mmCIF file of C-alpha atoms and ligand atoms in Angstrom:
data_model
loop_
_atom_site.group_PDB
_atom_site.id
_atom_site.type_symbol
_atom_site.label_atom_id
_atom_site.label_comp_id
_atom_site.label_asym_id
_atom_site.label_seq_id
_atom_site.Cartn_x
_atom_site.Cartn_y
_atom_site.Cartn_z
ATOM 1 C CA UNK A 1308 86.105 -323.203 139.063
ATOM 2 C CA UNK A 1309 83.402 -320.930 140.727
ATOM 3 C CA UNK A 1310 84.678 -318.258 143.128
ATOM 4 C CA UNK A 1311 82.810 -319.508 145.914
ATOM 5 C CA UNK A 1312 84.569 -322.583 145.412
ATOM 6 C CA UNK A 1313 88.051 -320.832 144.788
ATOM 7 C CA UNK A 1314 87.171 -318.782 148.026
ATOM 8 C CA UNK A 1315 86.749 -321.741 150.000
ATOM 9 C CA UNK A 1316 89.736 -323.063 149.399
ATOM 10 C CA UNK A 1317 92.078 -319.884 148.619
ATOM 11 C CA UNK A 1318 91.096 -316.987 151.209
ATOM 12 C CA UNK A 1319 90.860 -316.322 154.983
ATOM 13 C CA UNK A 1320 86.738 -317.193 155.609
ATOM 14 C CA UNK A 1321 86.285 -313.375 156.697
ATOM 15 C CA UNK A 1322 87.467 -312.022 153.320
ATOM 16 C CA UNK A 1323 85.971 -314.852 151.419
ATOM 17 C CA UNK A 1324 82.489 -313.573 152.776
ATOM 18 C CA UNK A 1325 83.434 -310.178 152.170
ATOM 19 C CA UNK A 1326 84.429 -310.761 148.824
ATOM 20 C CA UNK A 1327 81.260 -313.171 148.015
ATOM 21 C CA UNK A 1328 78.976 -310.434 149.389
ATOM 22 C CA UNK A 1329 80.469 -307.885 146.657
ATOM 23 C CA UNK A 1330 80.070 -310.797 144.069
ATOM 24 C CA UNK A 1331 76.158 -310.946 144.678
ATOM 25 C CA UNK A 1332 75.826 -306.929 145.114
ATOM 26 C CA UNK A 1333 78.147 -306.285 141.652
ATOM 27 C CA UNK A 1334 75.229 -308.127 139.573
ATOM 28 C CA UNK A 1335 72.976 -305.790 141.197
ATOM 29 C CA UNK A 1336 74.709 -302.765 140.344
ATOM 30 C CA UNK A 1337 75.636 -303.960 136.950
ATOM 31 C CA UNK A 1338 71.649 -304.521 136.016
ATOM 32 C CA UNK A 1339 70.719 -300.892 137.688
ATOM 33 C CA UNK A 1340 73.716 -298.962 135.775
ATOM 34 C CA UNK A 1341 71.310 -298.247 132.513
ATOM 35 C CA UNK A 1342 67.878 -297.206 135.099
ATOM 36 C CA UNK A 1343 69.797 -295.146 137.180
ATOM 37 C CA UNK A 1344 72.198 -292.272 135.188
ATOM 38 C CA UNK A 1345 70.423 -289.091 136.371
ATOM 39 C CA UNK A 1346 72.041 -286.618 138.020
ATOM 40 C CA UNK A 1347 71.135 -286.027 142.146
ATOM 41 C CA UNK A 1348 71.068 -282.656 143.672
ATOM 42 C CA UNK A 1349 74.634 -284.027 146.864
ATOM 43 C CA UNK A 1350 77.942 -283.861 146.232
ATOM 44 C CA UNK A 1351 80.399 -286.382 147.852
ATOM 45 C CA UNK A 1352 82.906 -285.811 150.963
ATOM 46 C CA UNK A 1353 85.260 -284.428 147.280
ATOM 47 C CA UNK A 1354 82.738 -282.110 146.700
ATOM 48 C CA UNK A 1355 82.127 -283.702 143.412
ATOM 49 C CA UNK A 1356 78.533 -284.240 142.095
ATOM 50 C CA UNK A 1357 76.853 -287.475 142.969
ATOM 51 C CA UNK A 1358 75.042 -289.356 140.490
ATOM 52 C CA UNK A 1359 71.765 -291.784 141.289
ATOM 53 C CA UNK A 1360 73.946 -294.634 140.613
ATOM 54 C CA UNK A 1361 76.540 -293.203 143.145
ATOM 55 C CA UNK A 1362 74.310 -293.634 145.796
ATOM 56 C CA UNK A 1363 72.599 -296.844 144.904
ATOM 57 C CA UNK A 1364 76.175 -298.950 144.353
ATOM 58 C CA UNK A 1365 77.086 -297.628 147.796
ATOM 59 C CA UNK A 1366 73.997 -298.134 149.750
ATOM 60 C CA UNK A 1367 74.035 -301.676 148.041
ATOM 61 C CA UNK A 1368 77.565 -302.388 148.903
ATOM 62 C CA UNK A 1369 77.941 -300.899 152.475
ATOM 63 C CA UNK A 1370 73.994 -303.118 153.281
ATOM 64 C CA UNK A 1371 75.568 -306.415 151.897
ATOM 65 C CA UNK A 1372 79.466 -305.940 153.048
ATOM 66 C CA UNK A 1373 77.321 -305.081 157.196
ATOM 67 C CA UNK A 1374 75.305 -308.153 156.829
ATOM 68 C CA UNK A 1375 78.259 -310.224 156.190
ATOM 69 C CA UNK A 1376 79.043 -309.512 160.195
ATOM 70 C CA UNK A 1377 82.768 -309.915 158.658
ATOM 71 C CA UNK A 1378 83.248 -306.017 158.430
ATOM 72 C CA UNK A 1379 84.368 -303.636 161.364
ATOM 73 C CA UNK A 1380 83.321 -300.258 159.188
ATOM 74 C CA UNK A 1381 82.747 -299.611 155.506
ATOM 75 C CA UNK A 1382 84.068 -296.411 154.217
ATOM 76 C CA UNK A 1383 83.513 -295.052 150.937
ATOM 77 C CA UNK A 1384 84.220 -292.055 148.901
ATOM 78 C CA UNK A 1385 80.553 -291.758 148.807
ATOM 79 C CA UNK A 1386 80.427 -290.938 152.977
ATOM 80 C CA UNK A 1387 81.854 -288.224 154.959
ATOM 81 C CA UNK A 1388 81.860 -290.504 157.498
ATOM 82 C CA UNK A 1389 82.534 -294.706 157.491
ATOM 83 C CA UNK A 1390 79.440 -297.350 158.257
ATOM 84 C CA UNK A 1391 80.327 -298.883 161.338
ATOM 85 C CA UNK A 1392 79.720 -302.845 161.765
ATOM 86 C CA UNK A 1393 80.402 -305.741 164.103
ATOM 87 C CA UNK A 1394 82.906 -307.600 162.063
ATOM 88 C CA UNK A 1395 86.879 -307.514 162.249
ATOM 89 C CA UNK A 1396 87.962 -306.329 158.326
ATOM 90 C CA UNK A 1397 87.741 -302.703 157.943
ATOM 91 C CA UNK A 1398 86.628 -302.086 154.426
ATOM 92 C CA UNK A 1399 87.585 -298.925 152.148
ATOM 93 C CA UNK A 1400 85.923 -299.254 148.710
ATOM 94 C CA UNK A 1401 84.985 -296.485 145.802
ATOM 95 C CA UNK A 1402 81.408 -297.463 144.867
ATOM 96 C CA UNK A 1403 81.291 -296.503 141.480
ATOM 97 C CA UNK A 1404 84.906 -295.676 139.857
ATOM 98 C CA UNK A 1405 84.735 -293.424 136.723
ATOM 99 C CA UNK A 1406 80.903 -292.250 137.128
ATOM 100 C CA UNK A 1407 81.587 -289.188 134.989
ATOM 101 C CA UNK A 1408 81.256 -291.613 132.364
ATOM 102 C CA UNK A 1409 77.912 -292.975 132.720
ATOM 103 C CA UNK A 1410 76.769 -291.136 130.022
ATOM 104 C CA UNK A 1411 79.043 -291.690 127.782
ATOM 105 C CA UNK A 1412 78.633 -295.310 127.741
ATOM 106 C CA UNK A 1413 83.074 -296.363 129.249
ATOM 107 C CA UNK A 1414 83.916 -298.826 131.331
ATOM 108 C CA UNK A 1415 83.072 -298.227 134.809
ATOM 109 C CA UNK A 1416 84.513 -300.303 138.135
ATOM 110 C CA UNK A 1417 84.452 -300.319 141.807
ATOM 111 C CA UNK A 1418 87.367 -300.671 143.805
ATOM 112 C CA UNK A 1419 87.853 -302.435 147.598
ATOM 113 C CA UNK A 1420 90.558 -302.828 150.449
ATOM 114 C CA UNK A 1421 90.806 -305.081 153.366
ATOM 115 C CA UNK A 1422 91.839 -303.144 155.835
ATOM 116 C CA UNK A 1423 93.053 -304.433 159.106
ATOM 117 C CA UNK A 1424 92.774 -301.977 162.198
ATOM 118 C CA UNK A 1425 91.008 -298.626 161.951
ATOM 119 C CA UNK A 1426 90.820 -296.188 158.864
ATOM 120 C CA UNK A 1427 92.268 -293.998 157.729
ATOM 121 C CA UNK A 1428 95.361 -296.321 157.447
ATOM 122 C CA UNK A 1429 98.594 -297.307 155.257
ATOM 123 C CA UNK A 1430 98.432 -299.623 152.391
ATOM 124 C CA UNK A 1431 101.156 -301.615 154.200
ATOM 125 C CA UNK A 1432 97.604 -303.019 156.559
ATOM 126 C CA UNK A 1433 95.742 -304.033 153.716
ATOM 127 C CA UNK A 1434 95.190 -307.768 154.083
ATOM 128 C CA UNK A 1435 93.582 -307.995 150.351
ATOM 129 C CA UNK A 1436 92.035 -306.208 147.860
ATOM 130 C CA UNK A 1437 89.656 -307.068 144.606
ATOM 131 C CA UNK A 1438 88.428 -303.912 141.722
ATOM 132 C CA UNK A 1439 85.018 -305.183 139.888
ATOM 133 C CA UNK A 1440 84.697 -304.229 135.748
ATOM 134 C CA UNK A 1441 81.345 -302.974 134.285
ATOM 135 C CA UNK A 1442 82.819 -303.182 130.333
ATOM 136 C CA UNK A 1443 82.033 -305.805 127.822
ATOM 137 C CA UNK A 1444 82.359 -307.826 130.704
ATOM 138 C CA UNK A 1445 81.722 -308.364 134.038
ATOM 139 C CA UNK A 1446 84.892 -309.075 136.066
ATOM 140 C CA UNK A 1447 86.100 -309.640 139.679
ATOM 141 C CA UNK A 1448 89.992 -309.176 139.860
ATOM 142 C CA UNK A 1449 91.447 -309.946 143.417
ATOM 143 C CA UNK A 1450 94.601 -310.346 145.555
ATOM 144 C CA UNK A 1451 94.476 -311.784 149.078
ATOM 145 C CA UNK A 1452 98.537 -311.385 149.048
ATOM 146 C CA UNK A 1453 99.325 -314.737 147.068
ATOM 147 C CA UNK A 1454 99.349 -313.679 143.483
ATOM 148 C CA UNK A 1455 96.378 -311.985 141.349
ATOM 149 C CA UNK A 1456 93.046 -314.199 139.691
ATOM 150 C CA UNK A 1457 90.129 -313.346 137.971
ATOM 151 C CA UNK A 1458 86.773 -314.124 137.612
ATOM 152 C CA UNK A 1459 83.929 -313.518 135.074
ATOM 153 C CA UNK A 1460 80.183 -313.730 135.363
ATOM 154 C CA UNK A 1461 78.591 -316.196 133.057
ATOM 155 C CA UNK A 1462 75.020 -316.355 132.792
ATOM 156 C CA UNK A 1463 73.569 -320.202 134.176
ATOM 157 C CA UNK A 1464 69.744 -319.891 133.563
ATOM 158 C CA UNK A 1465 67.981 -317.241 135.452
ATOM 159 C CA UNK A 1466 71.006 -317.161 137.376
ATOM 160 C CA UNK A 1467 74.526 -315.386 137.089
ATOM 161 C CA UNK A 1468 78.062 -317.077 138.550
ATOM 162 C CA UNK A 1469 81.362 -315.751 138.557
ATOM 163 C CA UNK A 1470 83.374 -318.133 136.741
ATOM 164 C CA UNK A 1471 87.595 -318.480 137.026
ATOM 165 C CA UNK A 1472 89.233 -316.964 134.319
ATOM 166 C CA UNK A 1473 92.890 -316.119 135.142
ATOM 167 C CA UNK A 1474 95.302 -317.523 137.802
ATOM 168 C CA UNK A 1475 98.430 -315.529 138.733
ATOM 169 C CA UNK A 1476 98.271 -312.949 136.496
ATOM 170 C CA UNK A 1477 101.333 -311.016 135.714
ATOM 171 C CA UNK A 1478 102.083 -307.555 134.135
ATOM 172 C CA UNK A 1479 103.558 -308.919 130.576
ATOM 173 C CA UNK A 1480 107.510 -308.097 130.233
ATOM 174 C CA UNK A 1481 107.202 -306.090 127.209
ATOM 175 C CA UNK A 1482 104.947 -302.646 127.765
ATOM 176 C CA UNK A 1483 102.927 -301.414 125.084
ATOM 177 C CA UNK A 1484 100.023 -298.892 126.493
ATOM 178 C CA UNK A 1485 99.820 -295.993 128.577
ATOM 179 C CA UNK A 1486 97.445 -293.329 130.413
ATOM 180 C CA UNK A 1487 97.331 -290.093 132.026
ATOM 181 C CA UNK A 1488 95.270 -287.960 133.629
ATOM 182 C CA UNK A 1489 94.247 -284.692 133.765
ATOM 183 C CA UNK A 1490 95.484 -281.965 130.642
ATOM 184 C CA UNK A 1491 98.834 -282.221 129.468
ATOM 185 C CA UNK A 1492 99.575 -278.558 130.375
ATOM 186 C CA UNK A 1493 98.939 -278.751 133.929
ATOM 187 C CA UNK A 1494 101.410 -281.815 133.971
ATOM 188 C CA UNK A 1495 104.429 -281.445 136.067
ATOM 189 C CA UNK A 1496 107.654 -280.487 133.620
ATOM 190 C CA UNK A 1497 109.230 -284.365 134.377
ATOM 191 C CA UNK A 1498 105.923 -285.873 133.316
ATOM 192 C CA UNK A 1499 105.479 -284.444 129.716
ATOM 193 C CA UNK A 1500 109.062 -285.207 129.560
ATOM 194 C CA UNK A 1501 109.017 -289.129 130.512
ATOM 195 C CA UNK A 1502 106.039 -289.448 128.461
ATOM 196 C CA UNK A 1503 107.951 -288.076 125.469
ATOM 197 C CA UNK A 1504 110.021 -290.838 125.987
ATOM 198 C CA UNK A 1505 107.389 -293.666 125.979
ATOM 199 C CA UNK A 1506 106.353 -292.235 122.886
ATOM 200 C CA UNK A 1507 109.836 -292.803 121.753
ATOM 201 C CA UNK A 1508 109.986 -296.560 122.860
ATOM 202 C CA UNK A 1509 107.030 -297.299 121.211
ATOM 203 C CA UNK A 1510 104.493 -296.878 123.961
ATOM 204 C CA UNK A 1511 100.648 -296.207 123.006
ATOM 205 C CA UNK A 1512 97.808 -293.871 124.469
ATOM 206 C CA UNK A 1513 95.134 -296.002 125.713
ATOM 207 C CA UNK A 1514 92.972 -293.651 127.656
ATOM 208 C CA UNK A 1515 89.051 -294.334 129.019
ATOM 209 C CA UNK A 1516 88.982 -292.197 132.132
ATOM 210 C CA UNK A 1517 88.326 -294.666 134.438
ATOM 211 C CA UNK A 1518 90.676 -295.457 136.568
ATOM 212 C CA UNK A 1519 89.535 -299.346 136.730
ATOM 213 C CA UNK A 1520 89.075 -299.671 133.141
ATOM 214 C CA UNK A 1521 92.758 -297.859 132.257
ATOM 215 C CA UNK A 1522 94.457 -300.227 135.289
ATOM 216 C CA UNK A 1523 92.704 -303.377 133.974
ATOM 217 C CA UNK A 1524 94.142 -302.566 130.363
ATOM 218 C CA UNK A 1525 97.638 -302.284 131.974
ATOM 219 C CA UNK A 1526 97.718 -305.206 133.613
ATOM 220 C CA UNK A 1527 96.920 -307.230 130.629
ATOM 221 C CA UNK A 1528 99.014 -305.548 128.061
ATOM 222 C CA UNK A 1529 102.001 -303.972 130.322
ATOM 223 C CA UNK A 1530 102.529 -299.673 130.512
ATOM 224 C CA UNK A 1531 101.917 -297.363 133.041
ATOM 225 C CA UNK A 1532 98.793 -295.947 134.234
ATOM 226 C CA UNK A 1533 99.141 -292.289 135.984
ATOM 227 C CA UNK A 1534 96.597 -289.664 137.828
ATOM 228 C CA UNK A 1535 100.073 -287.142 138.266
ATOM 229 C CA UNK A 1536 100.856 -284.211 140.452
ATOM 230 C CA UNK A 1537 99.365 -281.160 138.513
ATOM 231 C CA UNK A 1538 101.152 -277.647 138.688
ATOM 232 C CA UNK A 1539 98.420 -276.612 140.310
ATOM 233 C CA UNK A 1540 96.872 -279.810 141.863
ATOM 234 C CA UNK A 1541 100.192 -281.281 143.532
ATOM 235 C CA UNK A 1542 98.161 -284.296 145.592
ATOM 236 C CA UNK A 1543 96.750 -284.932 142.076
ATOM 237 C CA UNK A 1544 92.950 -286.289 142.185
ATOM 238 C CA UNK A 1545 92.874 -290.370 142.787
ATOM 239 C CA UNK A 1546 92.383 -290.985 146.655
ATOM 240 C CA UNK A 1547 94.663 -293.062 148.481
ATOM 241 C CA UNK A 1548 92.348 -295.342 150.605
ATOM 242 C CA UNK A 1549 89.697 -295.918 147.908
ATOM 243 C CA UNK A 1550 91.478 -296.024 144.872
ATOM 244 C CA UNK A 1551 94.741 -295.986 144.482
ATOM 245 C CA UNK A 1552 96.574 -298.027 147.643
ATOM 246 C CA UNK A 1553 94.086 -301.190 146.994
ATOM 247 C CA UNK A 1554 95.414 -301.282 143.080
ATOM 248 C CA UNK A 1555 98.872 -300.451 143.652
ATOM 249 C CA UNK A 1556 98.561 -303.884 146.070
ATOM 250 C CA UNK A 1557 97.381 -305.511 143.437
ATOM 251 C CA UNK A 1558 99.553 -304.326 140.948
ATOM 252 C CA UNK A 1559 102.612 -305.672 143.026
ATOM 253 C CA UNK A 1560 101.003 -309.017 143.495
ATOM 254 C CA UNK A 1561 101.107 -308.778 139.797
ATOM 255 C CA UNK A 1562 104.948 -307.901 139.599
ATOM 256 C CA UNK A 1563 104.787 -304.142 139.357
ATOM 257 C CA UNK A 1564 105.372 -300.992 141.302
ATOM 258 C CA UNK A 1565 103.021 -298.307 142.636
ATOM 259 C CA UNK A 1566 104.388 -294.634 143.266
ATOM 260 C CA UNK A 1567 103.643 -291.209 144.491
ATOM 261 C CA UNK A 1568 106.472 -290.396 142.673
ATOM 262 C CA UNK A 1569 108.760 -289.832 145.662
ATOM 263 C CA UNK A 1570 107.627 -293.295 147.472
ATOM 264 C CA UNK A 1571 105.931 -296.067 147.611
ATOM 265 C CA UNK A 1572 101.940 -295.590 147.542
ATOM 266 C CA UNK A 1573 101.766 -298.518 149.973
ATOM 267 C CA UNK A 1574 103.769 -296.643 152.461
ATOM 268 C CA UNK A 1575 101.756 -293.323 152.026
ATOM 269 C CA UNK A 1576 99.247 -293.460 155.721
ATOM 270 C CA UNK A 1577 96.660 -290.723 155.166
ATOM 271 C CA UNK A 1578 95.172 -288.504 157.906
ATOM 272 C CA UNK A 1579 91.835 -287.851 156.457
ATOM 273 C CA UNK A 1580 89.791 -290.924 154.330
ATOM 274 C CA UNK A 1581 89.256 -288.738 151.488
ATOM 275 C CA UNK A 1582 93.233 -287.891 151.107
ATOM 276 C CA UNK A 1583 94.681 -288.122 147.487
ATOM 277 C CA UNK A 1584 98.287 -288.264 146.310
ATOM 278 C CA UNK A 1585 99.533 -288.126 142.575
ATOM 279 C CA UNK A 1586 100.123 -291.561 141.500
ATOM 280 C CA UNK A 1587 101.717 -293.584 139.056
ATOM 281 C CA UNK A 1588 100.994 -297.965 138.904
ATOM 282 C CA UNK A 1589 102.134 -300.616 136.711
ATOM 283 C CA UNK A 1590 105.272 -302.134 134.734
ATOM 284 C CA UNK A 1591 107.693 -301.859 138.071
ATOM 285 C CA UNK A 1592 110.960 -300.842 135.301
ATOM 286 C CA UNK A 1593 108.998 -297.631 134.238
ATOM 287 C CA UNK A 1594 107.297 -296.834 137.631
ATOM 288 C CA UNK A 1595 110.488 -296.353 139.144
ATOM 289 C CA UNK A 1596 112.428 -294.965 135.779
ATOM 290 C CA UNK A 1597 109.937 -291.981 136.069
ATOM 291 C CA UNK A 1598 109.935 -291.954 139.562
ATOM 292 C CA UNK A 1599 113.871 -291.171 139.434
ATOM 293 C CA UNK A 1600 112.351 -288.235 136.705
ATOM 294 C CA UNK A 1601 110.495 -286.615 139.480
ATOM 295 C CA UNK A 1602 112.917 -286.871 142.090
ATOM 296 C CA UNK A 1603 115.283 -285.092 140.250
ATOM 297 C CA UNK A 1604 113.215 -282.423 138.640
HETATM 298 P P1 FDP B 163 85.540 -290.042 138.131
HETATM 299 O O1 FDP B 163 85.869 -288.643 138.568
HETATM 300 O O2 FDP B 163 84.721 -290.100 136.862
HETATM 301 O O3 FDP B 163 84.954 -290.912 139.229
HETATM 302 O O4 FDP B 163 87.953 -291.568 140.654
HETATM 303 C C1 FDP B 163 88.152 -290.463 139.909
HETATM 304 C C2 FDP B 163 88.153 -290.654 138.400
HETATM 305 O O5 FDP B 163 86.940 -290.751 137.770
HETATM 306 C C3 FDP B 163 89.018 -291.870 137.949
HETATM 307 O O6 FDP B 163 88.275 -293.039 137.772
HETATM 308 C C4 FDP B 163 89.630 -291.398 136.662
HETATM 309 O O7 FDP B 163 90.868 -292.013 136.389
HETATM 310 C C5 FDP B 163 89.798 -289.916 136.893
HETATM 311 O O8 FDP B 163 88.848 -289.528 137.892
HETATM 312 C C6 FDP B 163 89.557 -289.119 135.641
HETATM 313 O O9 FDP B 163 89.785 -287.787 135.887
HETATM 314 P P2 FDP B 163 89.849 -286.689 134.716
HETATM 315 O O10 FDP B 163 88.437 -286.546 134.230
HETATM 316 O O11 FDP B 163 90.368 -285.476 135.410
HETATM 317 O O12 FDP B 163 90.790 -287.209 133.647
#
């Protein structure tokens, strides 16, 4: 089945547009990502250095999400401040997940939430959300609330369709992978220690350093991906809006469990759009087994 199709009959019209206009732009961005690696002189809202292919994914996705009419404001991690447009969905999205590793040839992704009412807001209004995979292949993986499906572009002559490829996919009973962020020495003390004990169960390092590409990995073979509280970083890196509130939706549509590590990342609601928490998303059982860690020191 082709997503338009699956659209059609599967999502509310505004975030079938929505998520049809980030279809069309993703095969843009996918055939620019080898032209367009430099490095630019800006730095985003983070203060982290943009690349040329920072700036071209968002300027392509916040043109084709406006001309939908379906989107109320676009903000990205690329923008101090959102797009507004004459549409109802407010849309968060992170352009270009993982860009540091352009160079070095990993997985990149882009990540999007729904949003109803204005940003910044709490996970607990997202209506939907989807993450896009530049790897070995090109993937669309998206929750409007009734289970998580995914899509792959296959090439039909000149032009390219997203294909299904999954329906209601679920985080597999039995973990087997993990990944964490950062250095292990600036890990909080209950971190090092619950990872000690994944080690122990059996649990293997599977690390790209892209968020996208180490979620997507989780999802199919069960674990635990975390960005954590640092000693001296305690919001951690991953920003709530753009990154990590749209997966951790996902991830329970998909049967696990999101954290903070004190709470729910769907109940975090930000102040500022750029606002990051530590996090920790997937299996639910070991989400909340090291959330208990951190509680209690
Ligand atoms: P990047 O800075 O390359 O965009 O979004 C931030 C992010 O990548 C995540 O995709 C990734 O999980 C994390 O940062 C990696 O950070 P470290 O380099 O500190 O491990």
């Amino acid at each position: 089945m082709k997503l338009d199709e699956f659209l059609r009959l599967n999502a509310p019209e505004e975030l079938a547009a929505l998520t049809l206009a980030i279809s069309k732009a993703s095969i843009t961005v996918w055939d620019n990502i080898p032209f367009k690696s430099g490095l630019l002189a800006g730095v985003n809202p983070s203060g982290e250095t943009q690349k040329a292919i920072d700036v071209f994914s968002n300027d392509v996705f916040v043109e084709t999400l406006a001309a939908t009419g379906c989107a109320a404001e676009v903000a990205s991690e690329e923008m101090a401040e959102p797009a507004e447009a004459k549409g109802t969905v407010s849309v968060a999205m992170d352009p270009l997940d993982g860009s540091s590793n352009v160079e070095t040839n990993n997985p990149l992704g882009s990540i999007f939430g729904f949003y109803s009412g204005k940003l910044p807001t709490s996970g607990r209004n997202l209506l939907g959300s989807l993450y896009v995979t530049y790897g070995s292949m090109l993937t669309i993986t998206l929750s409007f609330g009734k289970g998580v499906h995914r899509f792959v572009a296959v090439r039909e002559g000149a032009a390219m369709n997203f294909e299904l490829l999954g329906v209601n996919l679920r985080l597999p009973e039995k973990p087997e992978v993990y990944g964490i962020g950062g250095s292990r020495r600036d890990w909080i003390p209950p971190v090092g220690r619950f990872v000690d004990s994944l080690e122990e169960r059996g649990l293997r390092v599977r690390y790209c350093g892209t968020f996208v590409g180490d979620y997507n990995q989780v999802l199919s073979r069960g674990g635990m991906f975390a960005y954590p509280q640092l000693a001296k970083k305690p919001k951690g890196k991953l920003r709530i809006l753009f990154e990590t509130a749209p997966i951790a939706f996902l991830n329970e549509q998909a049967g696990g469990y999101g954290s903070d590590g004190r709470q729910n990342l769907l109940d975090i609601a930000p102040s500022e759009l750029s606002e990051t928490s530590p996090a920790y998303i997937g299996s639910a059982q070991l989400v909340r087994e090291l959330e208990k860690a951190v509680t209690e020191g």
